[in-house]
Amino acid sequence: MHLQTLNLLKNISILIVEDDEIARTTIKQDVKPYCKSFYEAADGLAGLESFKEHHVDVIITDIHMPGINGFDMVEEILKLKPEQLFIVMTSYDTDQNLIHSMKDGACSFLRKPLDIEDLQTSLVMSLGRIKYTTKSLSSNVRIDYQKNVIYFNHEPVFLSHKGNKIFWLLCYNIERL
């Protein structure tokens, strides 16, 4: 993939959740240089915790991992942020896994062994689905979905950890309230 195309990733944050250290390292060296921030986790539970801490744009996840698997992690994350983007990868490429991934809203489903160029293409294609919007909740309150920042009279507002989680859960589900 051309460097100019990969530079489109410079504004996104990515979390890779993969229990195979070699695969994780390979993805890291071929993706990290082009994105704003890159995080990694070795299993679904660590991936869930990393997501809660970093609020990434795209999650690349394996399905079969120790602890909680990729599908269970995705389910928990979607409860917190229903618009979260996922790219699912697995060596168990059954129709059932493909259907489950798409039903959960995965942008792409990649088979292992992974072709890095396919992954990079999937990441570039996911850019069109990222919410880069701000939304006004009132004349004084505005939120930035990409940065997960709340502004009151153009100044950032910081909530307690629990208050922040509740606030964003409501924001991501604002059309359902």
Short mmCIF file of C-alpha atoms in Angstrom, two decimals:
data_model
loop_
_atom_site.label_atom_id
_atom_site.label_comp_id
_atom_site.label_asym_id
_atom_site.label_seq_id
_atom_site.Cartn_x
_atom_site.Cartn_y
_atom_site.Cartn_z
CA MET A 1 0.00 0.00 0.00
CA HIS A 2 1.28 3.47 -0.84
CA LEU A 3 2.63 5.64 1.97
CA GLN A 4 0.26 8.44 0.95
CA THR A 5 -2.72 6.11 1.50
CA LEU A 6 -1.38 4.86 4.84
CA ASN A 7 -0.97 8.46 6.00
CA LEU A 8 -4.78 8.66 6.02
CA LEU A 9 -4.56 6.69 9.29
CA LYS A 10 -2.67 9.48 11.07
CA ASN A 11 -5.74 10.70 13.01
CA ILE A 12 -7.02 7.40 14.34
CA SER A 13 -6.26 5.36 17.41
CA ILE A 14 -6.09 1.59 17.18
CA LEU A 15 -6.26 -1.25 19.71
CA ILE A 16 -5.02 -4.71 18.70
CA VAL A 17 -6.31 -7.61 20.81
CA GLU A 18 -4.40 -10.76 19.92
CA ASP A 19 -3.06 -13.57 22.09
CA ASP A 20 -0.35 -14.58 19.61
CA GLU A 21 2.63 -12.37 20.44
CA ILE A 22 4.26 -12.79 17.03
CA ALA A 23 1.07 -11.75 15.19
CA ARG A 24 0.60 -8.81 17.56
CA THR A 25 4.19 -7.64 17.03
CA THR A 26 3.90 -7.96 13.24
CA ILE A 27 0.69 -5.91 13.19
CA LYS A 28 2.26 -3.35 15.51
CA GLN A 29 5.28 -2.76 13.31
CA ASP A 30 3.15 -2.50 10.14
CA VAL A 31 0.37 -0.28 11.53
CA LYS A 32 1.68 1.76 14.48
CA PRO A 33 3.94 4.10 12.44
CA TYR A 34 0.92 5.40 10.51
CA CYS A 35 -1.68 6.01 13.24
CA LYS A 36 -2.13 8.62 15.97
CA SER A 37 -1.96 6.08 18.79
CA PHE A 38 -1.63 2.33 19.06
CA TYR A 39 -2.47 0.07 21.99
CA GLU A 40 -2.24 -3.67 22.40
CA ALA A 41 -3.70 -6.38 24.61
CA ALA A 42 -3.01 -10.12 24.84
CA ASP A 43 -6.58 -11.24 25.62
CA GLY A 44 -10.20 -10.08 25.64
CA LEU A 45 -10.23 -8.94 29.27
CA ALA A 46 -7.10 -6.82 28.81
CA GLY A 47 -8.62 -5.52 25.56
CA LEU A 48 -11.79 -4.44 27.37
CA GLU A 49 -9.77 -2.64 30.05
CA SER A 50 -7.57 -0.96 27.43
CA PHE A 51 -10.66 0.22 25.54
CA LYS A 52 -12.14 1.71 28.72
CA GLU A 53 -8.91 3.59 29.32
CA HIS A 54 -8.11 4.78 25.79
CA HIS A 55 -11.43 5.06 23.86
CA VAL A 56 -9.93 4.01 20.53
CA ASP A 57 -11.39 4.52 17.06
CA VAL A 58 -10.84 0.98 15.72
CA ILE A 59 -10.31 -2.35 17.46
CA ILE A 60 -8.61 -5.22 15.64
CA THR A 61 -9.40 -8.43 17.47
CA ASP A 62 -8.88 -12.15 17.28
CA ILE A 63 -11.86 -14.35 18.18
CA HIS A 64 -10.35 -17.28 20.06
CA MET A 65 -8.32 -16.10 23.05
CA PRO A 66 -7.86 -17.16 26.67
CA GLY A 67 -10.09 -15.54 29.28
CA ILE A 68 -12.92 -13.86 27.46
CA ASN A 69 -12.97 -14.41 23.71
CA GLY A 70 -13.21 -11.71 21.06
CA PHE A 71 -16.99 -11.99 20.66
CA ASP A 72 -17.61 -11.57 24.40
CA MET A 73 -15.25 -8.59 24.50
CA VAL A 74 -17.03 -7.00 21.52
CA GLU A 75 -20.39 -7.51 23.21
CA GLU A 76 -19.20 -5.73 26.38
CA ILE A 77 -17.63 -2.86 24.44
CA LEU A 78 -20.77 -2.35 22.35
CA LYS A 79 -22.73 -1.88 25.58
CA LEU A 80 -20.43 1.06 26.37
CA LYS A 81 -20.09 2.44 22.83
CA PRO A 82 -22.59 1.03 20.30
CA GLU A 83 -20.80 2.68 17.33
CA GLN A 84 -17.40 1.14 18.08
CA LEU A 85 -15.64 -0.12 14.96
CA PHE A 86 -14.10 -3.61 14.87
CA ILE A 87 -12.01 -5.61 12.47
CA VAL A 88 -12.24 -9.30 13.32
CA MET A 89 -9.50 -11.77 12.42
CA THR A 90 -9.35 -15.49 12.99
CA SER A 91 -7.83 -18.72 11.77
CA TYR A 92 -11.22 -20.39 12.43
CA ASP A 93 -12.94 -18.89 9.41
CA THR A 94 -16.29 -20.64 9.67
CA ASP A 95 -19.49 -19.18 8.27
CA GLN A 96 -20.76 -18.98 11.85
CA ASN A 97 -17.84 -16.73 12.88
CA LEU A 98 -18.30 -14.55 9.80
CA ILE A 99 -22.05 -14.13 10.44
CA HIS A 100 -21.52 -13.45 14.15
CA SER A 101 -18.85 -10.84 13.34
CA MET A 102 -21.01 -9.01 10.83
CA LYS A 103 -24.04 -9.18 13.13
CA ASP A 104 -21.95 -7.46 15.83
CA GLY A 105 -21.10 -4.74 13.32
CA ALA A 106 -17.56 -5.66 12.29
CA CYS A 107 -16.16 -3.52 9.46
CA SER A 108 -14.11 -6.42 8.12
CA PHE A 109 -13.50 -10.10 8.69
CA LEU A 110 -9.94 -11.24 7.96
CA ARG A 111 -8.60 -14.76 7.81
CA LYS A 112 -5.29 -15.83 9.29
CA PRO A 113 -2.54 -16.08 8.38
CA LEU A 114 -3.03 -12.36 8.06
CA ASP A 115 -2.07 -10.42 4.97
CA ILE A 116 -0.88 -7.06 6.35
CA GLU A 117 -1.94 -5.25 3.18
CA ASP A 118 -5.51 -6.57 3.63
CA LEU A 119 -5.48 -5.29 7.22
CA GLN A 120 -4.17 -1.88 6.15
CA THR A 121 -6.87 -1.72 3.46
CA SER A 122 -9.54 -2.60 6.03
CA LEU A 123 -8.27 0.16 8.33
CA VAL A 124 -8.33 2.76 5.55
CA MET A 125 -11.83 1.67 4.54
CA SER A 126 -13.06 1.94 8.13
CA LEU A 127 -12.22 5.68 8.14
CA GLY A 128 -15.52 6.48 6.48
CA ARG A 129 -17.42 4.99 9.41
CA ILE A 130 -15.65 6.91 12.20
CA LYS A 131 -17.65 9.69 13.82
CA TYR A 132 -15.48 12.79 13.60
CA THR A 133 -18.33 14.96 14.69
CA THR A 134 -19.08 17.27 17.49
CA LYS A 135 -22.63 17.65 18.66
CA SER A 136 -24.30 20.46 20.56
CA LEU A 137 -26.44 19.23 23.42
CA SER A 138 -27.50 22.75 24.38
CA SER A 139 -26.41 26.31 23.73
CA ASN A 140 -23.57 25.87 26.28
CA VAL A 141 -22.74 22.16 26.06
CA ARG A 142 -20.96 20.50 23.12
CA ILE A 143 -19.39 17.04 22.89
CA ASP A 144 -16.62 15.74 20.68
CA TYR A 145 -17.22 12.09 19.80
CA GLN A 146 -13.71 11.46 18.49
CA LYS A 147 -11.87 12.81 21.53
CA ASN A 148 -14.62 11.93 24.05
CA VAL A 149 -14.43 15.48 25.43
CA ILE A 150 -17.28 17.49 26.92
CA TYR A 151 -17.19 21.27 26.48
CA PHE A 152 -19.13 23.81 28.56
CA ASN A 153 -18.86 27.35 27.16
CA HIS A 154 -15.96 26.15 24.96
CA GLU A 155 -13.96 24.90 27.97
CA PRO A 156 -13.33 21.17 28.54
CA VAL A 157 -15.25 19.64 31.44
CA PHE A 158 -13.87 16.76 33.48
CA LEU A 159 -16.22 14.38 35.29
CA SER A 160 -15.53 11.69 37.84
CA HIS A 161 -14.65 8.31 36.36
CA LYS A 162 -18.13 6.92 36.99
CA GLY A 163 -19.84 10.15 35.87
CA ASN A 164 -17.83 10.13 32.66
CA LYS A 165 -18.81 6.51 31.91
CA ILE A 166 -22.51 7.26 32.47
CA PHE A 167 -22.38 10.47 30.44
CA TRP A 168 -20.81 8.80 27.39
CA LEU A 169 -23.08 5.76 27.64
CA LEU A 170 -26.02 8.16 27.36
CA CYS A 171 -24.37 10.14 24.53
CA TYR A 172 -23.65 7.06 22.44
CA ASN A 173 -27.27 6.02 22.87
CA ILE A 174 -28.80 9.49 22.50
CA GLU A 175 -30.98 8.45 19.55
CA ARG A 176 -32.40 5.58 21.62
CA LEU A 177 -33.35 7.64 24.68
#
